[in-house]
PDB file of C-alpha atoms in Angstrom:
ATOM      1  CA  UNK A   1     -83.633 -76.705 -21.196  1.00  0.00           C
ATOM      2  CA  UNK A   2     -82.310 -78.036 -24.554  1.00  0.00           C
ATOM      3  CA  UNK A   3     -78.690 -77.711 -25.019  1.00  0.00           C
ATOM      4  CA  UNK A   4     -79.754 -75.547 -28.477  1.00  0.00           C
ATOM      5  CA  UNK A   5     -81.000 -73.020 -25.416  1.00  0.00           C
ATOM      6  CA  UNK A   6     -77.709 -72.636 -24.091  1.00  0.00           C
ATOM      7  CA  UNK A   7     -75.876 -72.299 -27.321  1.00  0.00           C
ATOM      8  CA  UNK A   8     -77.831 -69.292 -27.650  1.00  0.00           C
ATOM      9  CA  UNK A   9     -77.686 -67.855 -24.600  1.00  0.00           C
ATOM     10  CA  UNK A  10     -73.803 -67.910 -25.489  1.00  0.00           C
ATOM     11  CA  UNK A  11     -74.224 -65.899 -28.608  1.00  0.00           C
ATOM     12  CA  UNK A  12     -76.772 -63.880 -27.349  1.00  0.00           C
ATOM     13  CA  UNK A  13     -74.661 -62.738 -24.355  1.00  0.00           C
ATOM     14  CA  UNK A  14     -71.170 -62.733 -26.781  1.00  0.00           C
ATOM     15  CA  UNK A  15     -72.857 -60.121 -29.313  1.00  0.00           C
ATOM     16  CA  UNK A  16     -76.081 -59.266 -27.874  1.00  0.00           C
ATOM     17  CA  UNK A  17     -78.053 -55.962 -26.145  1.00  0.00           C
ATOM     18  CA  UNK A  18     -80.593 -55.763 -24.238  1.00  0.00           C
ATOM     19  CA  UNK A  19     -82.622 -55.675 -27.350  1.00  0.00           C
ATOM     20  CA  UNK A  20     -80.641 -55.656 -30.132  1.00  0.00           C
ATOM     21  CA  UNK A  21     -78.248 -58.595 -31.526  1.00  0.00           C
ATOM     22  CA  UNK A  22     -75.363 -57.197 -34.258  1.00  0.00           C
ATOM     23  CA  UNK A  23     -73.484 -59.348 -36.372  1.00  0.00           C
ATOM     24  CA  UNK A  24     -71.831 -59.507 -39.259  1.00  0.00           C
ATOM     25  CA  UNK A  25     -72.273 -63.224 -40.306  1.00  0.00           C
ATOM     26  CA  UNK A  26     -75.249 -64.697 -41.320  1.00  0.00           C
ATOM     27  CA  UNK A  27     -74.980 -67.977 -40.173  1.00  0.00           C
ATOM     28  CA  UNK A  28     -75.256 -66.293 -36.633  1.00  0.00           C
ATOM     29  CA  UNK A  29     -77.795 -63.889 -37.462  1.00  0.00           C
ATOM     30  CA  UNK A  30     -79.993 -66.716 -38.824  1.00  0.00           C
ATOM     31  CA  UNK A  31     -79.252 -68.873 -35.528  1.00  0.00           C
ATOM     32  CA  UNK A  32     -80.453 -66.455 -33.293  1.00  0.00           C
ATOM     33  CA  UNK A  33     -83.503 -65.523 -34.641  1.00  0.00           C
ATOM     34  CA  UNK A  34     -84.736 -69.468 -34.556  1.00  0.00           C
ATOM     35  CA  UNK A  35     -83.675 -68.968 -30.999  1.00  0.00           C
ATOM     36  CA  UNK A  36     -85.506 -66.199 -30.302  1.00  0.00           C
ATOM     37  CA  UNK A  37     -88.380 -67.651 -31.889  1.00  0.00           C
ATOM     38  CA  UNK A  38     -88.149 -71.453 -31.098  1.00  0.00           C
ATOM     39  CA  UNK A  39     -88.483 -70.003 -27.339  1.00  0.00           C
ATOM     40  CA  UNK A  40     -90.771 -66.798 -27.569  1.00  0.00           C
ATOM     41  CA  UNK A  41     -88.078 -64.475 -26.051  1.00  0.00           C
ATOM     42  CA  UNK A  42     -89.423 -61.994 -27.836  1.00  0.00           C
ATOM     43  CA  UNK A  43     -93.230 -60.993 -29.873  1.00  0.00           C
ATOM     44  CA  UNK A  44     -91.368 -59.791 -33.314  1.00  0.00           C
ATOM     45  CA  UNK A  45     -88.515 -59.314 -34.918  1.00  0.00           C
ATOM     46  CA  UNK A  46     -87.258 -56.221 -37.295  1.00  0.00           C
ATOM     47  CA  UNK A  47     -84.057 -55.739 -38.772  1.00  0.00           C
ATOM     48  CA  UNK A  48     -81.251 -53.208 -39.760  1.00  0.00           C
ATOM     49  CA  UNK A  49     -78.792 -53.823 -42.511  1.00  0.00           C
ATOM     50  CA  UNK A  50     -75.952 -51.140 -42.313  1.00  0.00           C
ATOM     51  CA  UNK A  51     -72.852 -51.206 -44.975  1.00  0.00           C
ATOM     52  CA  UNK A  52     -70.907 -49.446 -47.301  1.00  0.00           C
ATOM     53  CA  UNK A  53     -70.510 -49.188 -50.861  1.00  0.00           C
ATOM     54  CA  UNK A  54     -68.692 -52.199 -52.133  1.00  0.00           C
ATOM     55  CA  UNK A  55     -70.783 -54.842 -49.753  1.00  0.00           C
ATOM     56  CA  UNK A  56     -72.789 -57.217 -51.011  1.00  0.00           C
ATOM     57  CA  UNK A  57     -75.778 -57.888 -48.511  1.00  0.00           C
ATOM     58  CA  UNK A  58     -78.139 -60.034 -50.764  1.00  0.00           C
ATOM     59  CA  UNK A  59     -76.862 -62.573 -48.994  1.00  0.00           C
ATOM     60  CA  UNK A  60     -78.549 -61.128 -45.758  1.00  0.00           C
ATOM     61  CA  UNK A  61     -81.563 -59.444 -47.455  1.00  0.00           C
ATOM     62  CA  UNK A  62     -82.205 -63.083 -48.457  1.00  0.00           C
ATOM     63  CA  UNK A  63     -82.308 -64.782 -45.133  1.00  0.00           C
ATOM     64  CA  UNK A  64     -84.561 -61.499 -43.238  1.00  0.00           C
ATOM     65  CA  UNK A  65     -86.716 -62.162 -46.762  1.00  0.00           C
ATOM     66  CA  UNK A  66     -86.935 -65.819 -45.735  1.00  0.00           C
ATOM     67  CA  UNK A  67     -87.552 -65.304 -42.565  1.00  0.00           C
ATOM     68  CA  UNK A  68     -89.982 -62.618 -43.434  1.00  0.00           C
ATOM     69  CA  UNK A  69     -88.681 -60.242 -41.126  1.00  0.00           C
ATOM     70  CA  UNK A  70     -89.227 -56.459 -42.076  1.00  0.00           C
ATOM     71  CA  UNK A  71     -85.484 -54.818 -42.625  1.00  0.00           C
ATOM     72  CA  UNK A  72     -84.228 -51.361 -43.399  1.00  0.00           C
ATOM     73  CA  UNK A  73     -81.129 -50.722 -45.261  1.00  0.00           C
ATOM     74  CA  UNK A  74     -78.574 -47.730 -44.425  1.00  0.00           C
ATOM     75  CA  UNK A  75     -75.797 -46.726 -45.780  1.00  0.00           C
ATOM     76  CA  UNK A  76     -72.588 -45.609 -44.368  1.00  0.00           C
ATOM     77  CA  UNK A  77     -68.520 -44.626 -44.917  1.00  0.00           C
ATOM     78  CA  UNK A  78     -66.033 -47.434 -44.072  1.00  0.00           C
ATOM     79  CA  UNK A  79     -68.573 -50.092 -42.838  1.00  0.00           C
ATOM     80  CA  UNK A  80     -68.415 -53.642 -43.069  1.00  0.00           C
ATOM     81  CA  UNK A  81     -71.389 -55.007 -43.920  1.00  0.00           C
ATOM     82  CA  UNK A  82     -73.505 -56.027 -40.649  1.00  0.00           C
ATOM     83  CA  UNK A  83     -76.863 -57.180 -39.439  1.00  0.00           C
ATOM     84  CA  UNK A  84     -78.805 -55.276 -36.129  1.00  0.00           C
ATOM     85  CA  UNK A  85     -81.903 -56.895 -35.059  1.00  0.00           C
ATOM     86  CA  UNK A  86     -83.926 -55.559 -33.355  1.00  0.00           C
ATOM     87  CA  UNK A  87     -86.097 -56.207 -30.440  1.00  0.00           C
ATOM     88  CA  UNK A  88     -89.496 -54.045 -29.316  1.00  0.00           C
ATOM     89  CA  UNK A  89     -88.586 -55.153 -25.629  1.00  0.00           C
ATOM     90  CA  UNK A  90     -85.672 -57.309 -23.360  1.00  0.00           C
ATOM     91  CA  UNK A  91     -85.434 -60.471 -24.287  1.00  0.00           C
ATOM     92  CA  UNK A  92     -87.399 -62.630 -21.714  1.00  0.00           C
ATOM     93  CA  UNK A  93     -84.746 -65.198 -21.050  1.00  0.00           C
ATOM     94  CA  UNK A  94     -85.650 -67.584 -18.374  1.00  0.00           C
ATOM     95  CA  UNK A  95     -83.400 -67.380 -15.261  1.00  0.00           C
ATOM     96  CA  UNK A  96     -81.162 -70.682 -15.985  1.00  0.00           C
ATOM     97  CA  UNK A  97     -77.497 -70.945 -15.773  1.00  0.00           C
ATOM     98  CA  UNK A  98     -75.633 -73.732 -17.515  1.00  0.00           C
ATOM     99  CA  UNK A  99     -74.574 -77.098 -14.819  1.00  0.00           C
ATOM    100  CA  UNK A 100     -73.811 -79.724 -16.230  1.00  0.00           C
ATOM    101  CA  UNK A 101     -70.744 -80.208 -18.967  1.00  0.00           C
ATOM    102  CA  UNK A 102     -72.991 -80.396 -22.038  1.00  0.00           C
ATOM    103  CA  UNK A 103     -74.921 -77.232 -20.754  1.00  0.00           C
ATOM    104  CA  UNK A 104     -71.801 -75.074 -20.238  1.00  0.00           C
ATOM    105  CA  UNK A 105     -70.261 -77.053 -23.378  1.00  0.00           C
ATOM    106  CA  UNK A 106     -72.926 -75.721 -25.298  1.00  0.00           C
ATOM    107  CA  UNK A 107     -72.643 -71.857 -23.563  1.00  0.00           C
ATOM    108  CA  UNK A 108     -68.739 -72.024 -24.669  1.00  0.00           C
ATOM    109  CA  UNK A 109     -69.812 -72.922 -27.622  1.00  0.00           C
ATOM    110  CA  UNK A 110     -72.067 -69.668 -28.746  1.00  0.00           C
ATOM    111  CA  UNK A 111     -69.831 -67.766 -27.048  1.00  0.00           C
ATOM    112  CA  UNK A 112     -67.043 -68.810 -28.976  1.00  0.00           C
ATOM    113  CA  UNK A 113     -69.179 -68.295 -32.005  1.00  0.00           C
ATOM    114  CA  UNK A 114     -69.605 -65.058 -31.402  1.00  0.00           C
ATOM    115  CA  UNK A 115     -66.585 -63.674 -29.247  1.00  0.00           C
ATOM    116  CA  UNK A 116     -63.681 -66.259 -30.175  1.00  0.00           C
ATOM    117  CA  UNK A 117     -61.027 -66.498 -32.881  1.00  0.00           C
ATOM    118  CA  UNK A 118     -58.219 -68.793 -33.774  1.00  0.00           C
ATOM    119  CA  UNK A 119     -54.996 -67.388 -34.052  1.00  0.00           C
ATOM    120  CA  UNK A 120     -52.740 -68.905 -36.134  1.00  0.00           C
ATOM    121  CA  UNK A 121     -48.017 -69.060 -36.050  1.00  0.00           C
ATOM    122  CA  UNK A 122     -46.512 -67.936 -38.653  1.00  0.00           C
ATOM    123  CA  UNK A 123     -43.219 -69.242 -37.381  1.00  0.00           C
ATOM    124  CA  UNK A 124     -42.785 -72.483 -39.799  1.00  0.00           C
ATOM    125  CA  UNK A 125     -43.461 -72.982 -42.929  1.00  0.00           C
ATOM    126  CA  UNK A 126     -46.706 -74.677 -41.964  1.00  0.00           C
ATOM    127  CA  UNK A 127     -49.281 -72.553 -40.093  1.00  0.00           C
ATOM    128  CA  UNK A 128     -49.915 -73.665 -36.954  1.00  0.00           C
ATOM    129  CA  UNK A 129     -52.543 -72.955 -34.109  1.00  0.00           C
ATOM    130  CA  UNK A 130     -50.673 -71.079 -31.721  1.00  0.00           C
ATOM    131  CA  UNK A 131     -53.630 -69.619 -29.343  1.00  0.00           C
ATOM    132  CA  UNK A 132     -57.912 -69.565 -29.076  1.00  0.00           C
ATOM    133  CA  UNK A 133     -59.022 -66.128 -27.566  1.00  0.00           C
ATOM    134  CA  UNK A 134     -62.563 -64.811 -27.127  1.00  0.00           C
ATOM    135  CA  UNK A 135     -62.609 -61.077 -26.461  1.00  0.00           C
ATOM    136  CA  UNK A 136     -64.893 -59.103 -23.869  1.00  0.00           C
ATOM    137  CA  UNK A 137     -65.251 -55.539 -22.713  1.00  0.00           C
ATOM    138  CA  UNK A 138     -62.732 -54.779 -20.320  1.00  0.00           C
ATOM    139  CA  UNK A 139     -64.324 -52.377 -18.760  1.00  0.00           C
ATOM    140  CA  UNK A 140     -68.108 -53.498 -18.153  1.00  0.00           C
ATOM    141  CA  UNK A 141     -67.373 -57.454 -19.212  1.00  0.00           C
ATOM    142  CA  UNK A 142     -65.049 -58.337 -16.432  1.00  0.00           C
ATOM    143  CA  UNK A 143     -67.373 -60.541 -14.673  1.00  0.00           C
ATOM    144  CA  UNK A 144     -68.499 -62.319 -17.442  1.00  0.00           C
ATOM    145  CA  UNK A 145     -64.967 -63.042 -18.250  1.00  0.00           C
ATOM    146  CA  UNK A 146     -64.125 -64.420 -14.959  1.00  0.00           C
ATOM    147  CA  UNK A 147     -67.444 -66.859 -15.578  1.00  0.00           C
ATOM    148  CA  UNK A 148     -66.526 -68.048 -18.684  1.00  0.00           C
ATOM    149  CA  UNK A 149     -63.110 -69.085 -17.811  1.00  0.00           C
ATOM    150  CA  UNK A 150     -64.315 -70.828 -14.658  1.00  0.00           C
ATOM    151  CA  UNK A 151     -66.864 -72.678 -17.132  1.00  0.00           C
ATOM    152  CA  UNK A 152     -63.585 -73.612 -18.922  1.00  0.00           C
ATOM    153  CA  UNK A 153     -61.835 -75.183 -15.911  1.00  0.00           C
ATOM    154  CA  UNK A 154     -65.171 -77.084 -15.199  1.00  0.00           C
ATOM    155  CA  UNK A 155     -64.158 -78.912 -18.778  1.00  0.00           C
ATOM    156  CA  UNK A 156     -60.254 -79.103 -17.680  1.00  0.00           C
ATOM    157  CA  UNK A 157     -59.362 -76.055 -20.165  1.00  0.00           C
ATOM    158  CA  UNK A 158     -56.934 -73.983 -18.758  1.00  0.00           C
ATOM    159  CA  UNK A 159     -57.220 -70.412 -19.656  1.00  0.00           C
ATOM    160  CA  UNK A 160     -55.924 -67.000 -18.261  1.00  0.00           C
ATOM    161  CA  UNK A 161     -57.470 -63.554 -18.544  1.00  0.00           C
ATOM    162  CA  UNK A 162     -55.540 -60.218 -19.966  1.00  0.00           C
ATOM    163  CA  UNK A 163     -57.169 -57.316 -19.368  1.00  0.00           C
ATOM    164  CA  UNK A 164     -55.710 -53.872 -21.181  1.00  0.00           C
ATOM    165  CA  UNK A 165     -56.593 -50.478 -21.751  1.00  0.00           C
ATOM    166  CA  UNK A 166     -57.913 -50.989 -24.737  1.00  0.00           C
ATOM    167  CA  UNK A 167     -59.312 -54.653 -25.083  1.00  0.00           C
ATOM    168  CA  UNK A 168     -60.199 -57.958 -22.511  1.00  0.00           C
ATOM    169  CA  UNK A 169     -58.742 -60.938 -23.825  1.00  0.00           C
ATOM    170  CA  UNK A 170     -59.896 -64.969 -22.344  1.00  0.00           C
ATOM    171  CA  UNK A 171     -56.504 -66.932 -23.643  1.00  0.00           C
ATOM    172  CA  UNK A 172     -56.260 -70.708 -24.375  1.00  0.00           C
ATOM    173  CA  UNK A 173     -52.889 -72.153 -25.187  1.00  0.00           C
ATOM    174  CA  UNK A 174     -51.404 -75.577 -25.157  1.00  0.00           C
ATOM    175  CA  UNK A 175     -52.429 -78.600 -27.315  1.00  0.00           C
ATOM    176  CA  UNK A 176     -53.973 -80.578 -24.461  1.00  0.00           C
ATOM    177  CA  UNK A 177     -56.585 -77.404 -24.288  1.00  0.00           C
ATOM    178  CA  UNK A 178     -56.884 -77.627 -27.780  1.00  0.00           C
ATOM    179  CA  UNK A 179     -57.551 -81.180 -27.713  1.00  0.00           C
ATOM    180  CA  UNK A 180     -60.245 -80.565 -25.108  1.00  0.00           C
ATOM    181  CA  UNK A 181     -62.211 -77.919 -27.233  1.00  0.00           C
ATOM    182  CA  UNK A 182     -62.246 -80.629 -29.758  1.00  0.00           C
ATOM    183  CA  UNK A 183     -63.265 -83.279 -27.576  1.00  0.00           C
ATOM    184  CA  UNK A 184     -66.250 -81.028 -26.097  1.00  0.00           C
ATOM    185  CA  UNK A 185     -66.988 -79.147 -30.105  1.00  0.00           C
ATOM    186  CA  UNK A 186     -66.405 -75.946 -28.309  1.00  0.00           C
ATOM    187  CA  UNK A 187     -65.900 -74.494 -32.217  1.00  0.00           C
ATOM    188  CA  UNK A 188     -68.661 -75.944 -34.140  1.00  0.00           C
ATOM    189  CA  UNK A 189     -70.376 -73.069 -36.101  1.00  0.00           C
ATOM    190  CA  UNK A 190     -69.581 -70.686 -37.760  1.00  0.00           C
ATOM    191  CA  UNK A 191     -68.091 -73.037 -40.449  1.00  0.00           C
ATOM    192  CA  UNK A 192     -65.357 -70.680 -41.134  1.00  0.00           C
ATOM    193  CA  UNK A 193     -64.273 -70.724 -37.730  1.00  0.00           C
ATOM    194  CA  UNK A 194     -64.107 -74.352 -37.657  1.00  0.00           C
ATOM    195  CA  UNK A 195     -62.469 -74.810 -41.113  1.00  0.00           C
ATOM    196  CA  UNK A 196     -59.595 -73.143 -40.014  1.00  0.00           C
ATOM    197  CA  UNK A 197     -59.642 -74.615 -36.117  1.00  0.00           C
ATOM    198  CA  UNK A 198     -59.327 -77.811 -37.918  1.00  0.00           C
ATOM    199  CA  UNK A 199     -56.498 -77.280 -40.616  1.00  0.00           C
ATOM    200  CA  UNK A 200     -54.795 -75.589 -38.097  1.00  0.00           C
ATOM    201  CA  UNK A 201     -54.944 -78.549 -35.611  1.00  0.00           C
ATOM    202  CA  UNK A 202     -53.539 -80.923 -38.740  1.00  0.00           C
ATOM    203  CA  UNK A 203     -50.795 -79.167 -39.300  1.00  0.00           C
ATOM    204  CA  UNK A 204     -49.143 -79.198 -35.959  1.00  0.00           C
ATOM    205  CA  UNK A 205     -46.971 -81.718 -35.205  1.00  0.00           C
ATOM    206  CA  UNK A 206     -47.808 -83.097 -31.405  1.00  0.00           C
ATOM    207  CA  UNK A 207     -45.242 -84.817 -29.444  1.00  0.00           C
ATOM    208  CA  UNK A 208     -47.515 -87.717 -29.275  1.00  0.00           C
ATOM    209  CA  UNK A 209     -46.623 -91.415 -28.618  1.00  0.00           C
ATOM    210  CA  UNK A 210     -49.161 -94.389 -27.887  1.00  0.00           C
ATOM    211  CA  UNK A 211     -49.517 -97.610 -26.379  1.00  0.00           C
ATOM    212  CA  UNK A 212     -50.686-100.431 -28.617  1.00  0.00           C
ATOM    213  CA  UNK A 213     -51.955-104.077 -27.572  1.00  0.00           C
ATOM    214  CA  UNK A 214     -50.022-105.865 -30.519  1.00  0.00           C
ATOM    215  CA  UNK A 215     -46.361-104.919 -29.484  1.00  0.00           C
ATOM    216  CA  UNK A 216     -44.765-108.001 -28.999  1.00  0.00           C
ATOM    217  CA  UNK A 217     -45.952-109.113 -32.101  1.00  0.00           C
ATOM    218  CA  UNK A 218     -45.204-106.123 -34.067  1.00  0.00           C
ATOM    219  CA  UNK A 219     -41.501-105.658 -32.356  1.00  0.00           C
ATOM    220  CA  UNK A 220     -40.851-109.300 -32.647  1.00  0.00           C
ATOM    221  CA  UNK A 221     -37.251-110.235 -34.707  1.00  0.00           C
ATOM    222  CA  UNK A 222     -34.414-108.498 -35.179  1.00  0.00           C
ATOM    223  CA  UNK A 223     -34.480-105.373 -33.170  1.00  0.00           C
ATOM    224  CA  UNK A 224     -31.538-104.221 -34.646  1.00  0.00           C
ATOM    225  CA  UNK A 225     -32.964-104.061 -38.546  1.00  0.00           C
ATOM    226  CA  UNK A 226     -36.475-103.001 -37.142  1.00  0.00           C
ATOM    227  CA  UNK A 227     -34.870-100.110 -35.416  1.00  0.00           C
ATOM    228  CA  UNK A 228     -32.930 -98.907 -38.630  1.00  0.00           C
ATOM    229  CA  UNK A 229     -35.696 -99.206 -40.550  1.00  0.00           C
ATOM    230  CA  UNK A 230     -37.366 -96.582 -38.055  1.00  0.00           C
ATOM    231  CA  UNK A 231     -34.494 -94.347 -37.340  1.00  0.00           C
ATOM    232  CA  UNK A 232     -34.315 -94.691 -33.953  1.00  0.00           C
ATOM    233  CA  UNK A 233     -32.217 -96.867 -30.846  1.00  0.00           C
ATOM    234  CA  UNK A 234     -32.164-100.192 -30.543  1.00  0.00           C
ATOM    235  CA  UNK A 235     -33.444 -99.705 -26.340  1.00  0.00           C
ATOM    236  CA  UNK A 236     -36.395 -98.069 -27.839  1.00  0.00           C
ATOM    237  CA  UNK A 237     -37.712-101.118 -29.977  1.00  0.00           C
ATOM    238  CA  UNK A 238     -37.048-102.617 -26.817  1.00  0.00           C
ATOM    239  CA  UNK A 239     -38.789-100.218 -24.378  1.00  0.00           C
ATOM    240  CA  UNK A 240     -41.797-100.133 -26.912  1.00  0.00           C
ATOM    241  CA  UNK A 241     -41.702-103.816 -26.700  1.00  0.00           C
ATOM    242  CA  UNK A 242     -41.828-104.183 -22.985  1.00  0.00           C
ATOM    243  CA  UNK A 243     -44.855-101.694 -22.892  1.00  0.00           C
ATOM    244  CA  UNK A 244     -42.213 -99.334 -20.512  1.00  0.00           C
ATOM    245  CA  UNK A 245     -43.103 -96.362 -22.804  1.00  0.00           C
ATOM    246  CA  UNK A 246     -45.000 -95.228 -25.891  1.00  0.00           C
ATOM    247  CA  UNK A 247     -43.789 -95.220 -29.709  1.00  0.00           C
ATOM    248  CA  UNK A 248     -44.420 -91.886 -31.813  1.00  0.00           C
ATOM    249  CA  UNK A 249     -46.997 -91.891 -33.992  1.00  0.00           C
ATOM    250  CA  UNK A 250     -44.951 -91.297 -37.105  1.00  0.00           C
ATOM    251  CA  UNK A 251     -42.212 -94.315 -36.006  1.00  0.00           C
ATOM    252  CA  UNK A 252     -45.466 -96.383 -35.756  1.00  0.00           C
ATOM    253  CA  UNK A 253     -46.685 -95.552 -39.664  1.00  0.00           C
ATOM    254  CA  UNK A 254     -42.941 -96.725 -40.756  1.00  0.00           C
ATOM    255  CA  UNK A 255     -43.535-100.266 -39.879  1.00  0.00           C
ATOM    256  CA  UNK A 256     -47.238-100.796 -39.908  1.00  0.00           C
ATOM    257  CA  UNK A 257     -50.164 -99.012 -40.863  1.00  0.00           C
ATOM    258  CA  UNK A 258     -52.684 -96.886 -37.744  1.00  0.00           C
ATOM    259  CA  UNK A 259     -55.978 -99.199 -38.653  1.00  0.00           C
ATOM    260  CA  UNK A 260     -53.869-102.442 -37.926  1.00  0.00           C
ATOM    261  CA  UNK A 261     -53.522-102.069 -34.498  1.00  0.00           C
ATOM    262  CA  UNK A 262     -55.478-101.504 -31.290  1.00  0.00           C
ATOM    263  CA  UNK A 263     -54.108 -98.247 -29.301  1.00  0.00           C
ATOM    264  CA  UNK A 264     -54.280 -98.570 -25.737  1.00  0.00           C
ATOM    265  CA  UNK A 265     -53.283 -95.279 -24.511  1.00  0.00           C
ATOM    266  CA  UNK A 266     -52.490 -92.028 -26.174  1.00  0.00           C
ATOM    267  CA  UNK A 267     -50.263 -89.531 -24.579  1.00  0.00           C
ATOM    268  CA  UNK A 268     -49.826 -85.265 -25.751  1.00  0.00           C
ATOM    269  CA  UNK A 269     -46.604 -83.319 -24.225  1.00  0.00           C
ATOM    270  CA  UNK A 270     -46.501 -86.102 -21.529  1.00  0.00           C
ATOM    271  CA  UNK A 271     -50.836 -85.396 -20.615  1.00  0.00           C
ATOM    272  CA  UNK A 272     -52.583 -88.593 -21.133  1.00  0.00           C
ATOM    273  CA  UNK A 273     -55.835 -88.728 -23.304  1.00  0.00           C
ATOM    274  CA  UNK A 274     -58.874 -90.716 -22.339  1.00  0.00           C
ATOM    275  CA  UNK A 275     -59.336 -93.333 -25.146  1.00  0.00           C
ATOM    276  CA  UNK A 276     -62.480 -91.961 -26.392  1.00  0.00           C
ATOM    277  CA  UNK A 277     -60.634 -89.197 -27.642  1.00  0.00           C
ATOM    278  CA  UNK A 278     -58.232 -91.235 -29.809  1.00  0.00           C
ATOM    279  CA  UNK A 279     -60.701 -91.667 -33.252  1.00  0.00           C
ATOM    280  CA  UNK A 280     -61.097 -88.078 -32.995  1.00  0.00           C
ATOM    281  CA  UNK A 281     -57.150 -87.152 -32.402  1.00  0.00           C
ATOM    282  CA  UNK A 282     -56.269 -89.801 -35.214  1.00  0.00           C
ATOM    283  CA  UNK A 283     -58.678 -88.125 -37.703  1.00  0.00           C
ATOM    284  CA  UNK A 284     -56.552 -84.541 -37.349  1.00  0.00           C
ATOM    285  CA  UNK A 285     -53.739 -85.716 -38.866  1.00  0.00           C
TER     286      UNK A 285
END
């Protein structure tokens, strides 16, 4: 199966029925039904738009028009505008369960589409990501749950699982996790999602430090001047210069600029971070 497969199976299973898919946001609406098409899951399509006064939906009218998928439209008291397709029979999804990383990579990622959100700190004067959560029923989504989270320790994200009266909570915390649903594009779609995953990760400030090739020639001199001119110890030119531990990324940018030099290593809150990852971590701030 195609990796697209799996990102739908996500978002299918995140805000789907057994033969109905609600949502709220076009983008998604739109992506499943080239799903449900692209792999003839189901023989037709028809569609439901439900709001209340206030809403604009020719937004959504426009993409079931495109589509050319026959819609009604109903009105009701204190709704927010929504899609319901709907199906004439279950969806015929072939028996296949994500293995390998890009499969379940691409499960997370519908899933998180449909089911996740990025909470945000308002504890400094810079918002900062403070936690990713994708919600389930608690009380007939419990095994789901449990699957999803083990399908985030297959991609080293750590994640825990609150279950109240009320709600079911999946919770990722900790900028190495972070890091990793960057790495793997766990939050890809819908845009607005991303958008704020993104600004979110740019404004936090990482205890990161880094290795670079060119230290001997960069700490070279006067170690005394070059660590005033930082604002840091004279032992730490001297440990950066030995190679016995890393220099913060913002001590680096005093004294020459990222592009000139060749990082070796990367470090987060003491984790180490493959050097693949380093373009990517770079481009955040």
């Amino acid at each position: 199966m195609n990796l697209d497969f799996f990102e739908g199976l996500g978002l299918y299973h995140g805000d789907g029925g057994e033969r109905n898919f609600t949502s709220k946001t076009p983008e998604l609406i739109e992506r499943i039904i080239c799903w449900v098409r692209k792999y003839k899951l189901a023989p037709s399509i028809h569609a439901y738009i439900i709001y209340s006064a206030g809403h604009d939906t020719r937004r959504m009218r426009n993409l079931l028009e495109r589509y050319q998928i026959p819609y009604r439209v109903y009105e009701y008291p204190h709704f927010t505008a929504q899609v319901m397709l709907q199906f004439p029979r279950r969806l015929s999804i072939p028996s296949v369960k994500p293995t390998t990383s890009e499969e379940i990579a691409a499960y997370l990622r519908g899933t998180f589409a449909a089911d996740g959100y990025v909470k945000h700190s308002t504890k400094y004067q810079y918002q900062t990501l403070e936690s990713l959560k994708i919600s389930f029923n608690q009380n007939s989504e419990k095994q789901r749950a449990i699957k999803i989270s083990q399908y985030l320790a297959r991609l080293q994200i750590k994640s825990r699982i609150s279950i109240t009266k009320h709600e079911g909570k999946i919770i990722i915390t900790g900028y190495n996790n972070f890091i990793r649903f960057l790495k793997y594009d766990l939050i890809a779609f819908p845009r607005y999602k991303r958008r704020k995953f993104i600004r979110l990760l740019r404004n936090a400030k990482m205890h990161s430090s880094v290795y670079i090739s060119e230290r001997r020639e960069i700490f070279k001199g006067n170690q005394r001047k070059l660590a005033r001119k930082i604002g840091c110890s004279q032992s730490s030119v001297s440990l950066w210069k030995s190679g016995k531990c890393g220099i913060k990324i913002s001590h680096l940018e005093k004294i020459v600029p990222l592009e000139n030099v060749t990082i070796e290593r990367l470090f987060i809150r003491t984790e180490e971070i493959e050097k693949s990852l380093i373009p990517i971590i770079l481009s955040t701030w």
